[in-house]
PDB file of C-alpha atoms and ligand atoms in Angstrom:
ATOM      1  CA  MET E  11     -22.421  14.309  -5.822  1.00 95.00           C
ATOM      2  CA  ALA E  12     -19.665  12.586  -3.875  1.00 98.00           C
ATOM      3  CA  VAL E  13     -16.787  14.608  -2.472  1.00 98.00           C
ATOM      4  CA  LYS E  14     -13.593  13.539  -4.249  1.00 98.00           C
ATOM      5  CA  LEU E  15     -11.066  11.912  -1.896  1.00 98.00           C
ATOM      6  CA  ASP E  16      -8.066  13.621  -3.423  1.00 98.00           C
ATOM      7  CA  GLY E  17      -5.141  11.325  -2.659  1.00 98.00           C
ATOM      8  CA  ALA E  18      -2.818  13.183  -5.001  1.00 98.00           C
ATOM      9  CA  ALA E  19      -3.269  16.510  -3.175  1.00 98.00           C
ATOM     10  CA  LEU E  20      -2.975  14.937   0.269  1.00 98.00           C
ATOM     11  CA  ALA E  21       0.114  12.940  -0.750  1.00 98.00           C
ATOM     12  CA  ALA E  22       1.765  16.153  -1.987  1.00 98.00           C
ATOM     13  CA  LYS E  23       1.237  17.725   1.468  1.00 98.00           C
ATOM     14  CA  ILE E  24       2.601  14.642   3.242  1.00 98.00           C
ATOM     15  CA  LYS E  25       5.659  14.678   0.977  1.00 98.00           C
ATOM     16  CA  MET E  26       6.410  18.316   1.850  1.00 98.00           C
ATOM     17  CA  GLN E  27       6.323  17.388   5.526  1.00 98.00           C
ATOM     18  CA  ILE E  28       8.552  14.342   4.964  1.00 98.00           C
ATOM     19  CA  ARG E  29      11.044  16.502   3.089  1.00 98.00           C
ATOM     20  CA  GLU E  30      11.318  18.852   6.078  1.00 98.00           C
ATOM     21  CA  GLU E  31      11.636  16.008   8.566  1.00 98.00           C
ATOM     22  CA  ALA E  32      14.208  14.155   6.452  1.00 98.00           C
ATOM     23  CA  ALA E  33      16.307  17.324   6.153  1.00 98.00           C
ATOM     24  CA  ALA E  34      16.345  17.641   9.948  1.00 97.00           C
ATOM     25  CA  LEU E  35      17.964  14.215  10.431  1.00 98.00           C
ATOM     26  CA  PRO E  36      21.746  13.963  10.920  1.00 97.00           C
ATOM     27  CA  ARG E  37      21.999  12.165   7.569  1.00 98.00           C
ATOM     28  CA  PRO E  38      19.502  11.581   4.751  1.00 98.00           C
ATOM     29  CA  PRO E  39      17.409   8.391   4.908  1.00 98.00           C
ATOM     30  CA  MET E  40      18.469   5.635   2.507  1.00 98.00           C
ATOM     31  CA  LEU E  41      16.102   3.219   0.758  1.00 98.00           C
ATOM     32  CA  ALA E  42      17.488   0.177  -1.062  1.00 98.00           C
ATOM     33  CA  VAL E  43      15.235  -1.133  -3.822  1.00 98.00           C
ATOM     34  CA  VAL E  44      15.558  -4.632  -5.259  1.00 98.00           C
ATOM     35  CA  LEU E  45      14.133  -5.008  -8.750  1.00 98.00           C
ATOM     36  CA  ALA E  46      14.430  -8.422 -10.389  1.00 98.00           C
ATOM     37  CA  GLY E  47      13.451  -8.904 -14.006  1.00 97.00           C
ATOM     38  CA  GLU E  48      12.017  -6.637 -16.668  1.00 94.00           C
ATOM     39  CA  ASP E  49       8.303  -6.449 -15.775  1.00 94.00           C
ATOM     40  CA  PRO E  50       7.237  -3.125 -17.374  1.00 91.00           C
ATOM     41  CA  ALA E  51       4.762  -2.197 -14.607  1.00 89.00           C
ATOM     42  CA  SER E  52       7.388  -2.876 -11.928  1.00 94.00           C
ATOM     43  CA  GLN E  53       9.911  -0.691 -13.782  1.00 95.00           C
ATOM     44  CA  ILE E  54       7.367   2.154 -13.786  1.00 92.00           C
ATOM     45  CA  TYR E  55       6.574   1.692 -10.078  1.00 93.00           C
ATOM     46  CA  VAL E  56      10.254   1.678  -9.139  1.00 97.00           C
ATOM     47  CA  ARG E  57      10.953   4.807 -11.186  1.00 97.00           C
ATOM     48  CA  GLY E  58       8.020   6.497  -9.431  1.00 95.00           C
ATOM     49  CA  LYS E  59       9.359   5.530  -6.007  1.00 97.00           C
ATOM     50  CA  GLU E  60      12.863   6.758  -6.909  1.00 98.00           C
ATOM     51  CA  ARG E  61      11.363  10.087  -8.027  1.00 97.00           C
ATOM     52  CA  ASP E  62       9.271  10.425  -4.839  1.00 97.00           C
ATOM     53  CA  CYS E  63      12.339   9.756  -2.716  1.00 98.00           C
ATOM     54  CA  ALA E  64      14.441  12.270  -4.641  1.00 98.00           C
ATOM     55  CA  GLU E  65      11.742  14.936  -4.163  1.00 98.00           C
ATOM     56  CA  CYS E  66      11.793  14.308  -0.405  1.00 98.00           C
ATOM     57  CA  GLY E  67      15.557  14.206   0.104  1.00 98.00           C
ATOM     58  CA  VAL E  68      15.534  10.433   0.617  1.00 98.00           C
ATOM     59  CA  HIS E  69      18.455   8.653  -1.043  1.00 98.00           C
ATOM     60  CA  THR E  70      17.833   5.479  -3.032  1.00 98.00           C
ATOM     61  CA  ARG E  71      19.988   2.686  -4.330  1.00 98.00           C
ATOM     62  CA  THR E  72      18.315   0.359  -6.806  1.00 98.00           C
ATOM     63  CA  HIS E  73      19.714  -3.135  -7.318  1.00 98.00           C
ATOM     64  CA  ARG E  74      18.600  -4.353 -10.758  1.00 98.00           C
ATOM     65  CA  LEU E  75      18.876  -8.105 -11.145  1.00 98.00           C
ATOM     66  CA  PRO E  76      18.285 -10.253 -14.228  1.00 97.00           C
ATOM     67  CA  ALA E  77      15.053 -12.277 -14.397  1.00 97.00           C
ATOM     68  CA  GLU E  78      17.198 -15.431 -14.238  1.00 97.00           C
ATOM     69  CA  VAL E  79      18.642 -14.517 -10.817  1.00 98.00           C
ATOM     70  CA  SER E  80      18.631 -17.514  -8.475  1.00 97.00           C
ATOM     71  CA  GLN E  81      16.664 -17.621  -5.247  1.00 98.00           C
ATOM     72  CA  GLY E  82      19.988 -18.007  -3.412  1.00 98.00           C
ATOM     73  CA  ASP E  83      21.553 -14.906  -4.985  1.00 98.00           C
ATOM     74  CA  LEU E  84      18.438 -12.870  -4.231  1.00 98.00           C
ATOM     75  CA  LEU E  85      18.508 -14.000  -0.595  1.00 98.00           C
ATOM     76  CA  ALA E  86      22.231 -13.199  -0.400  1.00 98.00           C
ATOM     77  CA  LEU E  87      21.553  -9.642  -1.610  1.00 98.00           C
ATOM     78  CA  VAL E  88      18.805  -9.189   0.990  1.00 98.00           C
ATOM     79  CA  GLU E  89      21.183 -10.424   3.685  1.00 98.00           C
ATOM     80  CA  GLN E  90      23.874  -8.012   2.488  1.00 98.00           C
ATOM     81  CA  LEU E  91      21.393  -5.108   2.631  1.00 98.00           C
ATOM     82  CA  ASN E  92      20.243  -6.210   6.101  1.00 98.00           C
ATOM     83  CA  GLN E  93      23.839  -5.876   7.293  1.00 98.00           C
ATOM     84  CA  ASP E  94      24.580  -2.621   5.443  1.00 98.00           C
ATOM     85  CA  GLU E  95      24.698   0.183   8.030  1.00 97.00           C
ATOM     86  CA  ALA E  96      24.024   2.802   5.331  1.00 97.00           C
ATOM     87  CA  VAL E  97      20.649   1.244   4.413  1.00 98.00           C
ATOM     88  CA  ASP E  98      17.568   2.215   6.473  1.00 98.00           C
ATOM     89  CA  GLY E  99      14.839   0.532   4.445  1.00 98.00           C
ATOM     90  CA  ILE E 100      14.653  -2.328   1.941  1.00 98.00           C
ATOM     91  CA  LEU E 101      11.947  -2.709  -0.662  1.00 98.00           C
ATOM     92  CA  VAL E 102      11.718  -5.832  -2.801  1.00 98.00           C
ATOM     93  CA  GLN E 103       9.544  -4.950  -5.789  1.00 98.00           C
ATOM     94  CA  LEU E 104       6.822  -7.539  -6.372  1.00 96.00           C
ATOM     95  CA  PRO E 105       5.904  -9.590  -8.293  1.00 96.00           C
ATOM     96  CA  LEU E 106       9.191 -11.471  -8.577  1.00 97.00           C
ATOM     97  CA  PRO E 107       9.971 -13.141 -11.918  1.00 97.00           C
ATOM     98  CA  GLU E 108       8.476 -16.573 -12.488  1.00 96.00           C
ATOM     99  CA  GLY E 109      10.280 -19.337 -10.632  1.00 96.00           C
ATOM    100  CA  LEU E 110      11.194 -17.172  -7.619  1.00 97.00           C
ATOM    101  CA  ASP E 111       9.240 -17.585  -4.389  1.00 97.00           C
ATOM    102  CA  PRO E 112       8.613 -14.198  -2.728  1.00 97.00           C
ATOM    103  CA  ARG E 113       7.916 -15.653   0.721  1.00 97.00           C
ATOM    104  CA  PRO E 114      11.458 -16.639   1.789  1.00 98.00           C
ATOM    105  CA  VAL E 115      12.688 -13.323   0.404  1.00 98.00           C
ATOM    106  CA  LEU E 116      10.212 -11.269   2.442  1.00 97.00           C
ATOM    107  CA  HIS E 117      10.861 -13.467   5.487  1.00 98.00           C
ATOM    108  CA  ALA E 118      14.604 -12.797   5.146  1.00 98.00           C
ATOM    109  CA  LEU E 119      14.217  -9.001   5.433  1.00 98.00           C
ATOM    110  CA  ALA E 120      15.377  -7.435   8.681  1.00 98.00           C
ATOM    111  CA  PRO E 121      12.008  -6.457  10.241  1.00 98.00           C
ATOM    112  CA  GLU E 122      13.357  -3.026  11.213  1.00 98.00           C
ATOM    113  CA  LYS E 123      14.169  -2.338   7.534  1.00 98.00           C
ATOM    114  CA  ASP E 124      10.883  -3.802   6.214  1.00 98.00           C
ATOM    115  CA  VAL E 125       9.344  -0.540   4.984  1.00 98.00           C
ATOM    116  CA  ASP E 126       6.656  -2.369   2.979  1.00 98.00           C
ATOM    117  CA  GLY E 127       5.409  -4.016   6.180  1.00 98.00           C
ATOM    118  CA  PHE E 128       5.326  -7.508   4.630  1.00 97.00           C
ATOM    119  CA  HIS E 129       7.624  -9.370   7.055  1.00 98.00           C
ATOM    120  CA  PRO E 130       5.744 -11.863   9.280  1.00 98.00           C
ATOM    121  CA  LEU E 131       6.867  -9.989  12.395  1.00 98.00           C
ATOM    122  CA  ASN E 132       5.312  -6.748  11.157  1.00 98.00           C
ATOM    123  CA  ALA E 133       2.200  -8.614   9.954  1.00 97.00           C
ATOM    124  CA  GLY E 134       1.942 -10.213  13.406  1.00 97.00           C
ATOM    125  CA  LEU E 135       2.345  -6.891  15.211  1.00 97.00           C
ATOM    126  CA  LEU E 136      -0.420  -5.464  13.028  1.00 97.00           C
ATOM    127  CA  ALA E 137      -2.691  -8.404  13.872  1.00 95.00           C
ATOM    128  CA  LEU E 138      -2.002  -7.792  17.574  1.00 95.00           C
ATOM    129  CA  GLY E 139      -2.630  -4.066  17.210  1.00 92.00           C
ATOM    130  CA  GLU E 140       0.938  -3.260  18.248  1.00 94.00           C
ATOM    131  CA  PRO E 141       3.261  -0.748  16.563  1.00 94.00           C
ATOM    132  CA  GLY E 142       5.357  -1.985  13.648  1.00 97.00           C
ATOM    133  CA  PHE E 143       5.712  -1.143   9.980  1.00 98.00           C
ATOM    134  CA  GLN E 144       2.244  -1.083   8.420  1.00 98.00           C
ATOM    135  CA  PRO E 145       1.747  -2.006   4.763  1.00 98.00           C
ATOM    136  CA  CYS E 146       1.629   1.174   2.694  1.00 98.00           C
ATOM    137  CA  THR E 147      -1.657   0.761   0.816  1.00 98.00           C
ATOM    138  CA  PRO E 148      -3.853   0.007   3.859  1.00 98.00           C
ATOM    139  CA  ALA E 149      -2.090   2.769   5.819  1.00 98.00           C
ATOM    140  CA  GLY E 150      -2.714   5.115   2.885  1.00 98.00           C
ATOM    141  CA  VAL E 151      -6.442   4.304   2.880  1.00 98.00           C
ATOM    142  CA  LEU E 152      -6.679   5.097   6.608  1.00 98.00           C
ATOM    143  CA  ALA E 153      -4.755   8.363   6.170  1.00 98.00           C
ATOM    144  CA  LEU E 154      -7.134   9.387   3.390  1.00 98.00           C
ATOM    145  CA  LEU E 155     -10.249   8.656   5.497  1.00 98.00           C
ATOM    146  CA  ASP E 156      -8.732  10.568   8.423  1.00 98.00           C
ATOM    147  CA  ALA E 157      -7.844  13.582   6.287  1.00 98.00           C
ATOM    148  CA  TYR E 158     -11.512  13.946   5.303  1.00 98.00           C
ATOM    149  CA  ASP E 159     -12.729  13.363   8.906  1.00 98.00           C
ATOM    150  CA  ILE E 160     -14.614  10.236   7.893  1.00 98.00           C
ATOM    151  CA  PRO E 161     -15.392   8.459  11.163  1.00 98.00           C
ATOM    152  CA  ILE E 162     -14.471   4.781  11.515  1.00 98.00           C
ATOM    153  CA  ARG E 163     -15.448   4.008  15.118  1.00 98.00           C
ATOM    154  CA  GLY E 164     -18.682   2.035  15.247  1.00 98.00           C
ATOM    155  CA  ARG E 165     -19.174   2.289  11.464  1.00 98.00           C
ATOM    156  CA  ARG E 166     -19.817  -0.645   9.195  1.00 98.00           C
ATOM    157  CA  CYS E 167     -16.826  -1.227   6.950  1.00 99.00           C
ATOM    158  CA  VAL E 168     -16.863  -3.671   4.055  1.00 99.00           C
ATOM    159  CA  VAL E 169     -13.564  -4.598   2.385  1.00 99.00           C
ATOM    160  CA  LEU E 170     -13.557  -6.437  -0.949  1.00 99.00           C
ATOM    161  CA  GLY E 171     -10.393  -8.555  -1.262  1.00 98.00           C
ATOM    162  CA  ARG E 172      -8.513 -10.540   1.386  1.00 98.00           C
ATOM    163  CA  SER E 173      -4.942 -10.464   0.094  1.00 97.00           C
ATOM    164  CA  HIS E 174      -2.108 -10.311   2.599  1.00 95.00           C
ATOM    165  CA  LEU E 175      -0.874  -7.104   0.968  1.00 95.00           C
ATOM    166  CA  VAL E 176      -4.082  -5.086   0.955  1.00 98.00           C
ATOM    167  CA  GLY E 177      -7.487  -6.418   2.058  1.00 98.00           C
ATOM    168  CA  ARG E 178      -6.526  -8.411   5.139  1.00 98.00           C
ATOM    169  CA  PRO E 179      -4.239  -5.813   6.774  1.00 98.00           C
ATOM    170  CA  LEU E 180      -6.755  -3.095   5.930  1.00 98.00           C
ATOM    171  CA  ALA E 181      -9.494  -5.067   7.727  1.00 98.00           C
ATOM    172  CA  GLN E 182      -7.166  -5.298  10.744  1.00 97.00           C
ATOM    173  CA  LEU E 183      -6.424  -1.571  10.729  1.00 98.00           C
ATOM    174  CA  LEU E 184     -10.121  -0.698  10.479  1.00 98.00           C
ATOM    175  CA  THR E 185     -10.901  -3.151  13.302  1.00 97.00           C
ATOM    176  CA  ALA E 186      -8.165  -1.585  15.458  1.00 96.00           C
ATOM    177  CA  ARG E 187      -9.915   1.757  14.900  1.00 97.00           C
ATOM    178  CA  ASP E 188     -13.201   0.275  16.167  1.00 98.00           C
ATOM    179  CA  GLY E 189     -14.851  -0.187  12.784  1.00 98.00           C
ATOM    180  CA  THR E 190     -17.155  -3.198  12.400  1.00 98.00           C
ATOM    181  CA  VAL E 191     -15.550  -4.963   9.482  1.00 98.00           C
ATOM    182  CA  THR E 192     -16.764  -7.517   6.955  1.00 98.00           C
ATOM    183  CA  LEU E 193     -13.973  -8.941   4.799  1.00 98.00           C
ATOM    184  CA  CYS E 194     -15.241 -10.249   1.450  1.00 99.00           C
ATOM    185  CA  HIS E 195     -13.607 -12.327  -1.269  1.00 98.00           C
ATOM    186  CA  SER E 196     -14.389 -14.217  -4.441  1.00 98.00           C
ATOM    187  CA  ARG E 197     -16.444 -16.847  -2.564  1.00 98.00           C
ATOM    188  CA  THR E 198     -18.594 -14.336  -0.683  1.00 98.00           C
ATOM    189  CA  GLU E 199     -22.289 -14.891  -1.315  1.00 98.00           C
ATOM    190  CA  ASP E 200     -24.665 -12.021  -2.074  1.00 98.00           C
ATOM    191  CA  LEU E 201     -21.992  -9.316  -2.104  1.00 98.00           C
ATOM    192  CA  PRO E 202     -24.480  -6.472  -2.819  1.00 98.00           C
ATOM    193  CA  ALA E 203     -26.470  -7.246   0.366  1.00 98.00           C
ATOM    194  CA  LEU E 204     -23.267  -6.740   2.378  1.00 98.00           C
ATOM    195  CA  THR E 205     -21.891  -3.725   0.514  1.00 99.00           C
ATOM    196  CA  ARG E 206     -25.224  -1.876   0.793  1.00 98.00           C
ATOM    197  CA  GLN E 207     -24.756  -1.859   4.583  1.00 98.00           C
ATOM    198  CA  ALA E 208     -21.317  -0.265   4.368  1.00 99.00           C
ATOM    199  CA  ASP E 209     -20.658   3.238   5.679  1.00 99.00           C
ATOM    200  CA  ILE E 210     -17.122   2.689   4.393  1.00 99.00           C
ATOM    201  CA  LEU E 211     -16.724   0.464   1.336  1.00 99.00           C
ATOM    202  CA  VAL E 212     -13.207  -0.352   0.149  1.00 99.00           C
ATOM    203  CA  SER E 213     -12.710  -2.317  -3.028  1.00 98.00           C
ATOM    204  CA  ALA E 214      -9.389  -4.106  -3.548  1.00 98.00           C
ATOM    205  CA  ALA E 215     -10.526  -6.980  -5.751  1.00 98.00           C
ATOM    206  CA  GLY E 216      -8.917  -5.977  -9.036  1.00 97.00           C
ATOM    207  CA  ARG E 217     -12.170  -6.461 -11.013  1.00 98.00           C
ATOM    208  CA  ALA E 218     -13.146  -3.498 -13.163  1.00 97.00           C
ATOM    209  CA  GLY E 219     -16.849  -2.640 -12.848  1.00 97.00           C
ATOM    210  CA  LEU E 220     -17.342  -4.812  -9.739  1.00 98.00           C
ATOM    211  CA  VAL E 221     -18.888  -2.043  -7.624  1.00 98.00           C
ATOM    212  CA  THR E 222     -22.064  -0.685  -9.189  1.00 98.00           C
ATOM    213  CA  ALA E 223     -24.341   2.122  -7.964  1.00 98.00           C
ATOM    214  CA  GLY E 224     -26.879  -0.378  -6.614  1.00 98.00           C
ATOM    215  CA  MET E 225     -24.236  -1.827  -4.261  1.00 98.00           C
ATOM    216  CA  VAL E 226     -23.532   1.472  -2.524  1.00 98.00           C
ATOM    217  CA  LYS E 227     -25.365   2.890   0.516  1.00 98.00           C
ATOM    218  CA  PRO E 228     -26.287   6.526  -0.174  1.00 98.00           C
ATOM    219  CA  GLY E 229     -23.709   8.813   1.452  1.00 98.00           C
ATOM    220  CA  ALA E 230     -21.126   6.064   1.974  1.00 99.00           C
ATOM    221  CA  ALA E 231     -17.376   6.641   1.669  1.00 99.00           C
ATOM    222  CA  VAL E 232     -16.191   4.517  -1.246  1.00 99.00           C
ATOM    223  CA  VAL E 233     -12.465   3.871  -1.602  1.00 99.00           C
ATOM    224  CA  ASP E 234     -11.241   2.226  -4.789  1.00 98.00           C
ATOM    225  CA  VAL E 235      -7.840   0.615  -4.270  1.00 98.00           C
ATOM    226  CA  ALA E 236      -7.767  -1.342  -7.506  1.00 97.00           C
ATOM    227  CA  MET E 237      -5.660  -0.497 -10.527  1.00 95.00           C
ATOM    228  CA  ASN E 238      -6.942  -2.423 -13.510  1.00 95.00           C
ATOM    229  CA  ARG E 239      -5.399  -1.896 -16.929  1.00 91.00           C
ATOM    230  CA  ARG E 240      -8.049  -1.342 -19.627  1.00 90.00           C
ATOM    231  CA  ALA E 241      -7.670  -2.552 -23.212  1.00 91.00           C
ATOM    232  CA  ASP E 242      -6.689   1.015 -24.251  1.00 92.00           C
ATOM    233  CA  GLY E 243      -3.889   1.007 -21.642  1.00 87.00           C
ATOM    234  CA  LYS E 244      -5.633   3.422 -19.233  1.00 91.00           C
ATOM    235  CA  LEU E 245      -5.972   2.663 -15.522  1.00 92.00           C
ATOM    236  CA  THR E 246      -9.355   2.014 -13.981  1.00 96.00           C
ATOM    237  CA  GLY E 247     -10.509   0.891 -10.551  1.00 98.00           C
ATOM    238  CA  ASP E 248     -13.187  -1.582  -9.427  1.00 98.00           C
ATOM    239  CA  VAL E 249     -15.858   1.082  -8.999  1.00 98.00           C
ATOM    240  CA  ASP E 250     -18.167   2.227 -11.780  1.00 98.00           C
ATOM    241  CA  PHE E 251     -17.175   5.834 -11.061  1.00 98.00           C
ATOM    242  CA  PRO E 252     -19.783   7.809 -13.084  1.00 97.00           C
ATOM    243  CA  ALA E 253     -22.664   5.672 -11.738  1.00 98.00           C
ATOM    244  CA  VAL E 254     -21.470   5.644  -8.106  1.00 98.00           C
ATOM    245  CA  GLU E 255     -20.498   9.335  -7.911  1.00 98.00           C
ATOM    246  CA  PRO E 256     -24.099  10.608  -7.456  1.00 98.00           C
ATOM    247  CA  VAL E 257     -24.818   7.989  -4.741  1.00 98.00           C
ATOM    248  CA  ALA E 258     -21.670   7.984  -2.576  1.00 98.00           C
ATOM    249  CA  GLY E 259     -20.796  10.674  -0.039  1.00 98.00           C
ATOM    250  CA  PHE E 260     -17.066  10.384  -0.742  1.00 99.00           C
ATOM    251  CA  LEU E 261     -15.261   8.667  -3.592  1.00 98.00           C
ATOM    252  CA  THR E 262     -11.635   8.169  -4.660  1.00 98.00           C
ATOM    253  CA  PRO E 263     -10.629   8.704  -8.282  1.00 98.00           C
ATOM    254  CA  VAL E 264      -8.410   6.172 -10.076  1.00 97.00           C
ATOM    255  CA  PRO E 265      -5.726   7.297 -10.701  1.00 95.00           C
ATOM    256  CA  GLY E 266      -5.138  10.023  -8.107  1.00 97.00           C
ATOM    257  CA  GLY E 267      -6.735   8.351  -5.091  1.00 98.00           C
ATOM    258  CA  VAL E 268      -5.098   5.513  -3.194  1.00 98.00           C
ATOM    259  CA  GLY E 269      -2.026   5.158  -5.471  1.00 96.00           C
ATOM    260  CA  PRO E 270      -0.319   8.424  -4.397  1.00 97.00           C
ATOM    261  CA  MET E 271      -1.235   7.698  -0.764  1.00 98.00           C
ATOM    262  CA  THR E 272       0.495   4.317  -0.978  1.00 98.00           C
ATOM    263  CA  ARG E 273       3.639   6.027  -2.194  1.00 97.00           C
ATOM    264  CA  ALA E 274       3.440   8.699   0.515  1.00 98.00           C
ATOM    265  CA  CYS E 275       3.083   6.023   3.188  1.00 98.00           C
ATOM    266  CA  LEU E 276       6.177   4.258   1.867  1.00 98.00           C
ATOM    267  CA  LEU E 277       8.109   7.505   2.357  1.00 98.00           C
ATOM    268  CA  LYS E 278       6.679   7.787   5.881  1.00 98.00           C
ATOM    269  CA  ASN E 279       7.910   4.273   6.663  1.00 98.00           C
ATOM    270  CA  VAL E 280      11.385   4.991   5.263  1.00 98.00           C
ATOM    271  CA  LEU E 281      11.601   8.158   7.355  1.00 98.00           C
ATOM    272  CA  ARG E 282      10.501   6.243  10.448  1.00 98.00           C
ATOM    273  CA  ALA E 283      12.994   3.409   9.819  1.00 98.00           C
ATOM    274  CA  SER E 284      15.786   5.931   9.341  1.00 98.00           C
ATOM    275  CA  ARG E 285      14.854   7.933  12.420  1.00 98.00           C
ATOM    276  CA  LEU E 286      14.785   4.792  14.582  1.00 97.00           C
ATOM    277  CA  ARG E 287      18.182   3.645  13.282  1.00 96.00           C
ATOM    278  CA  GLN E 288      19.780   7.068  13.634  1.00 96.00           C
ATOM    279  CA  ALA E 289      18.515   7.352  17.227  1.00 93.00           C
ATOM    280  CA  ARG E 290      20.271   4.131  18.274  1.00 87.00           C
TER     281      ARG E 290
HETATM  282  P1  NAP F 303      -4.975 -10.053  -5.232  1.00 76.37           P
HETATM  283  O1  NAP F 303      -3.884 -10.642  -4.422  1.00 76.37           O
HETATM  284  O2  NAP F 303      -5.266 -10.550  -6.614  1.00 76.37           O
HETATM  285  O3  NAP F 303      -6.320 -10.197  -4.365  1.00 76.37           O
HETATM  286  C1  NAP F 303      -7.581  -9.893  -4.867  1.00 76.37           C
HETATM  287  C2  NAP F 303      -8.616 -10.205  -3.838  1.00 76.37           C
HETATM  288  O4  NAP F 303      -9.888  -9.862  -4.374  1.00 76.37           O
HETATM  289  C3  NAP F 303      -8.687 -11.719  -3.467  1.00 76.37           C
HETATM  290  O5  NAP F 303      -8.842 -11.845  -2.074  1.00 76.37           O
HETATM  291  C4  NAP F 303      -9.930 -12.209  -4.220  1.00 76.37           C
HETATM  292  O6  NAP F 303     -10.630 -13.236  -3.564  1.00 76.37           O
HETATM  293  C5  NAP F 303     -10.790 -10.940  -4.204  1.00 76.37           C
HETATM  294  N1  NAP F 303     -11.770 -10.939  -5.282  1.00 76.37           N
HETATM  295  C6  NAP F 303     -11.573 -11.247  -6.594  1.00 76.37           C
HETATM  296  N2  NAP F 303     -12.745 -11.141  -7.271  1.00 76.37           N
HETATM  297  C7  NAP F 303     -13.687 -10.785  -6.370  1.00 76.37           C
HETATM  298  C8  NAP F 303     -15.063 -10.537  -6.462  1.00 76.37           C
HETATM  299  N3  NAP F 303     -15.731 -10.656  -7.620  1.00 76.37           N
HETATM  300  N4  NAP F 303     -15.727 -10.192  -5.341  1.00 76.37           N
HETATM  301  C9  NAP F 303     -15.087 -10.062  -4.148  1.00 76.37           C
HETATM  302  N5  NAP F 303     -13.753 -10.293  -4.014  1.00 76.37           N
HETATM  303  C10 NAP F 303     -13.071 -10.644  -5.116  1.00 76.37           C
HETATM  304  O7  NAP F 303      -4.786  -8.484  -5.397  1.00 76.37           O
HETATM  305  P2  NAP F 303      -4.106  -7.385  -4.419  1.00 76.37           P
HETATM  306  O8  NAP F 303      -2.651  -7.463  -4.500  1.00 76.37           O
HETATM  307  O9  NAP F 303      -4.772  -7.391  -3.098  1.00 76.37           O
HETATM  308  O10 NAP F 303      -4.551  -6.064  -5.195  1.00 76.37           O
HETATM  309  C11 NAP F 303      -5.919  -5.764  -5.396  1.00 76.37           C
HETATM  310  C12 NAP F 303      -6.058  -4.611  -6.349  1.00 76.37           C
HETATM  311  O11 NAP F 303      -5.475  -3.455  -5.772  1.00 76.37           O
HETATM  312  C13 NAP F 303      -5.362  -4.798  -7.696  1.00 76.37           C
HETATM  313  O12 NAP F 303      -6.127  -4.160  -8.687  1.00 76.37           O
HETATM  314  C14 NAP F 303      -4.047  -4.084  -7.513  1.00 76.37           C
HETATM  315  O13 NAP F 303      -3.514  -3.601  -8.735  1.00 76.37           O
HETATM  316  C15 NAP F 303      -4.474  -2.947  -6.643  1.00 76.37           C
HETATM  317  N6  NAP F 303      -3.416  -2.363  -5.810  1.00 76.37           N
HETATM  318  C16 NAP F 303      -3.347  -1.030  -5.780  1.00 76.37           C
HETATM  319  C17 NAP F 303      -2.413  -0.408  -5.005  1.00 76.37           C
HETATM  320  C18 NAP F 303      -2.378   1.075  -4.961  1.00 76.37           C
HETATM  321  O14 NAP F 303      -1.399   1.625  -4.508  1.00 76.37           O
HETATM  322  N7  NAP F 303      -3.441   1.739  -5.383  1.00 76.37           N
HETATM  323  C19 NAP F 303      -1.529  -1.175  -4.233  1.00 76.37           C
HETATM  324  C20 NAP F 303      -1.642  -2.565  -4.244  1.00 76.37           C
HETATM  325  C21 NAP F 303      -2.608  -3.153  -5.049  1.00 76.37           C
HETATM  326  P3  NAP F 303      -9.971 -14.715  -3.271  1.00 76.37           P
HETATM  327  O15 NAP F 303      -9.079 -14.493  -2.084  1.00 76.37           O
HETATM  328  O16 NAP F 303     -11.145 -15.555  -2.968  1.00 76.37           O
HETATM  329  O17 NAP F 303      -9.243 -15.085  -4.514  1.00 76.37           O
END
């Protein structure tokens, strides 16, 4: 039976450490959150992030904007937060309401306040293997593998999903750690032949039931990033958990796996942004 990769427990430990480190700074870190529109999932995510920050002594200021906000007003708010000396990190909750283009908004963020790691400068630094703000979900996956001493160097890693937020940066992080990475997507042919070679298999496709037991190499570490909403409202990943559990060596639950690690890595980025600004 696979060892459970317990993201919730690890995230709780990381948060305790962040709390101590935040308390040692001259002033508490400050995260500004921009939430446009009424998307119910986004409201839940933002509340969760506010709670995490409060638990760790990180201050938050959430700017709630109507769904009808104009692109120009949104950009003006980002610019104002860029200039605000009290703000260490800025998080623009995605997705934006229909009609708003997220790209100019993310491009407008001051890279040193880009705690989600989505600004092109931070994406470029990641591609070059240089230090910058790393996106929270891929960083969370790496932290989880490291906590369970799962080796990456020289191992075959297969990532399902090539989004700029998850799959692609994760492939870059695994490559930087000397993994041999195959990045798959919806046009990949014969997915099972590739996944069966994986020592580390990460699924971030957002397709419930995509990863079956027959696609998993015995003993592999299987990380399920996806959060799919079932008809009954419950969350489920991409991996057929009960079928894969007896085959895999390590397996993340959903929820309680990558989700809490993503949130912990956001806090890490806010702490880092604050520390860098306070040291200037
Ligand atoms: P996305 O932008 O929709 O990207 C999905 C990727 O999966 C695309 O690259 C797509 O390929 C690929 N894909 C779709 N069907 C596939 C299939 N049958 N086989 C192989 N690849 C397939 O999604 P995302 O933002 O990366 O998020 C992915 C999942 O992770 C979602 O379920 C999301 O909710 C979840 N998520 C979780 C966290 C967390 O904290 N746990 C954070 C972020 C996202 P194409 O490029 O060819 O379309």
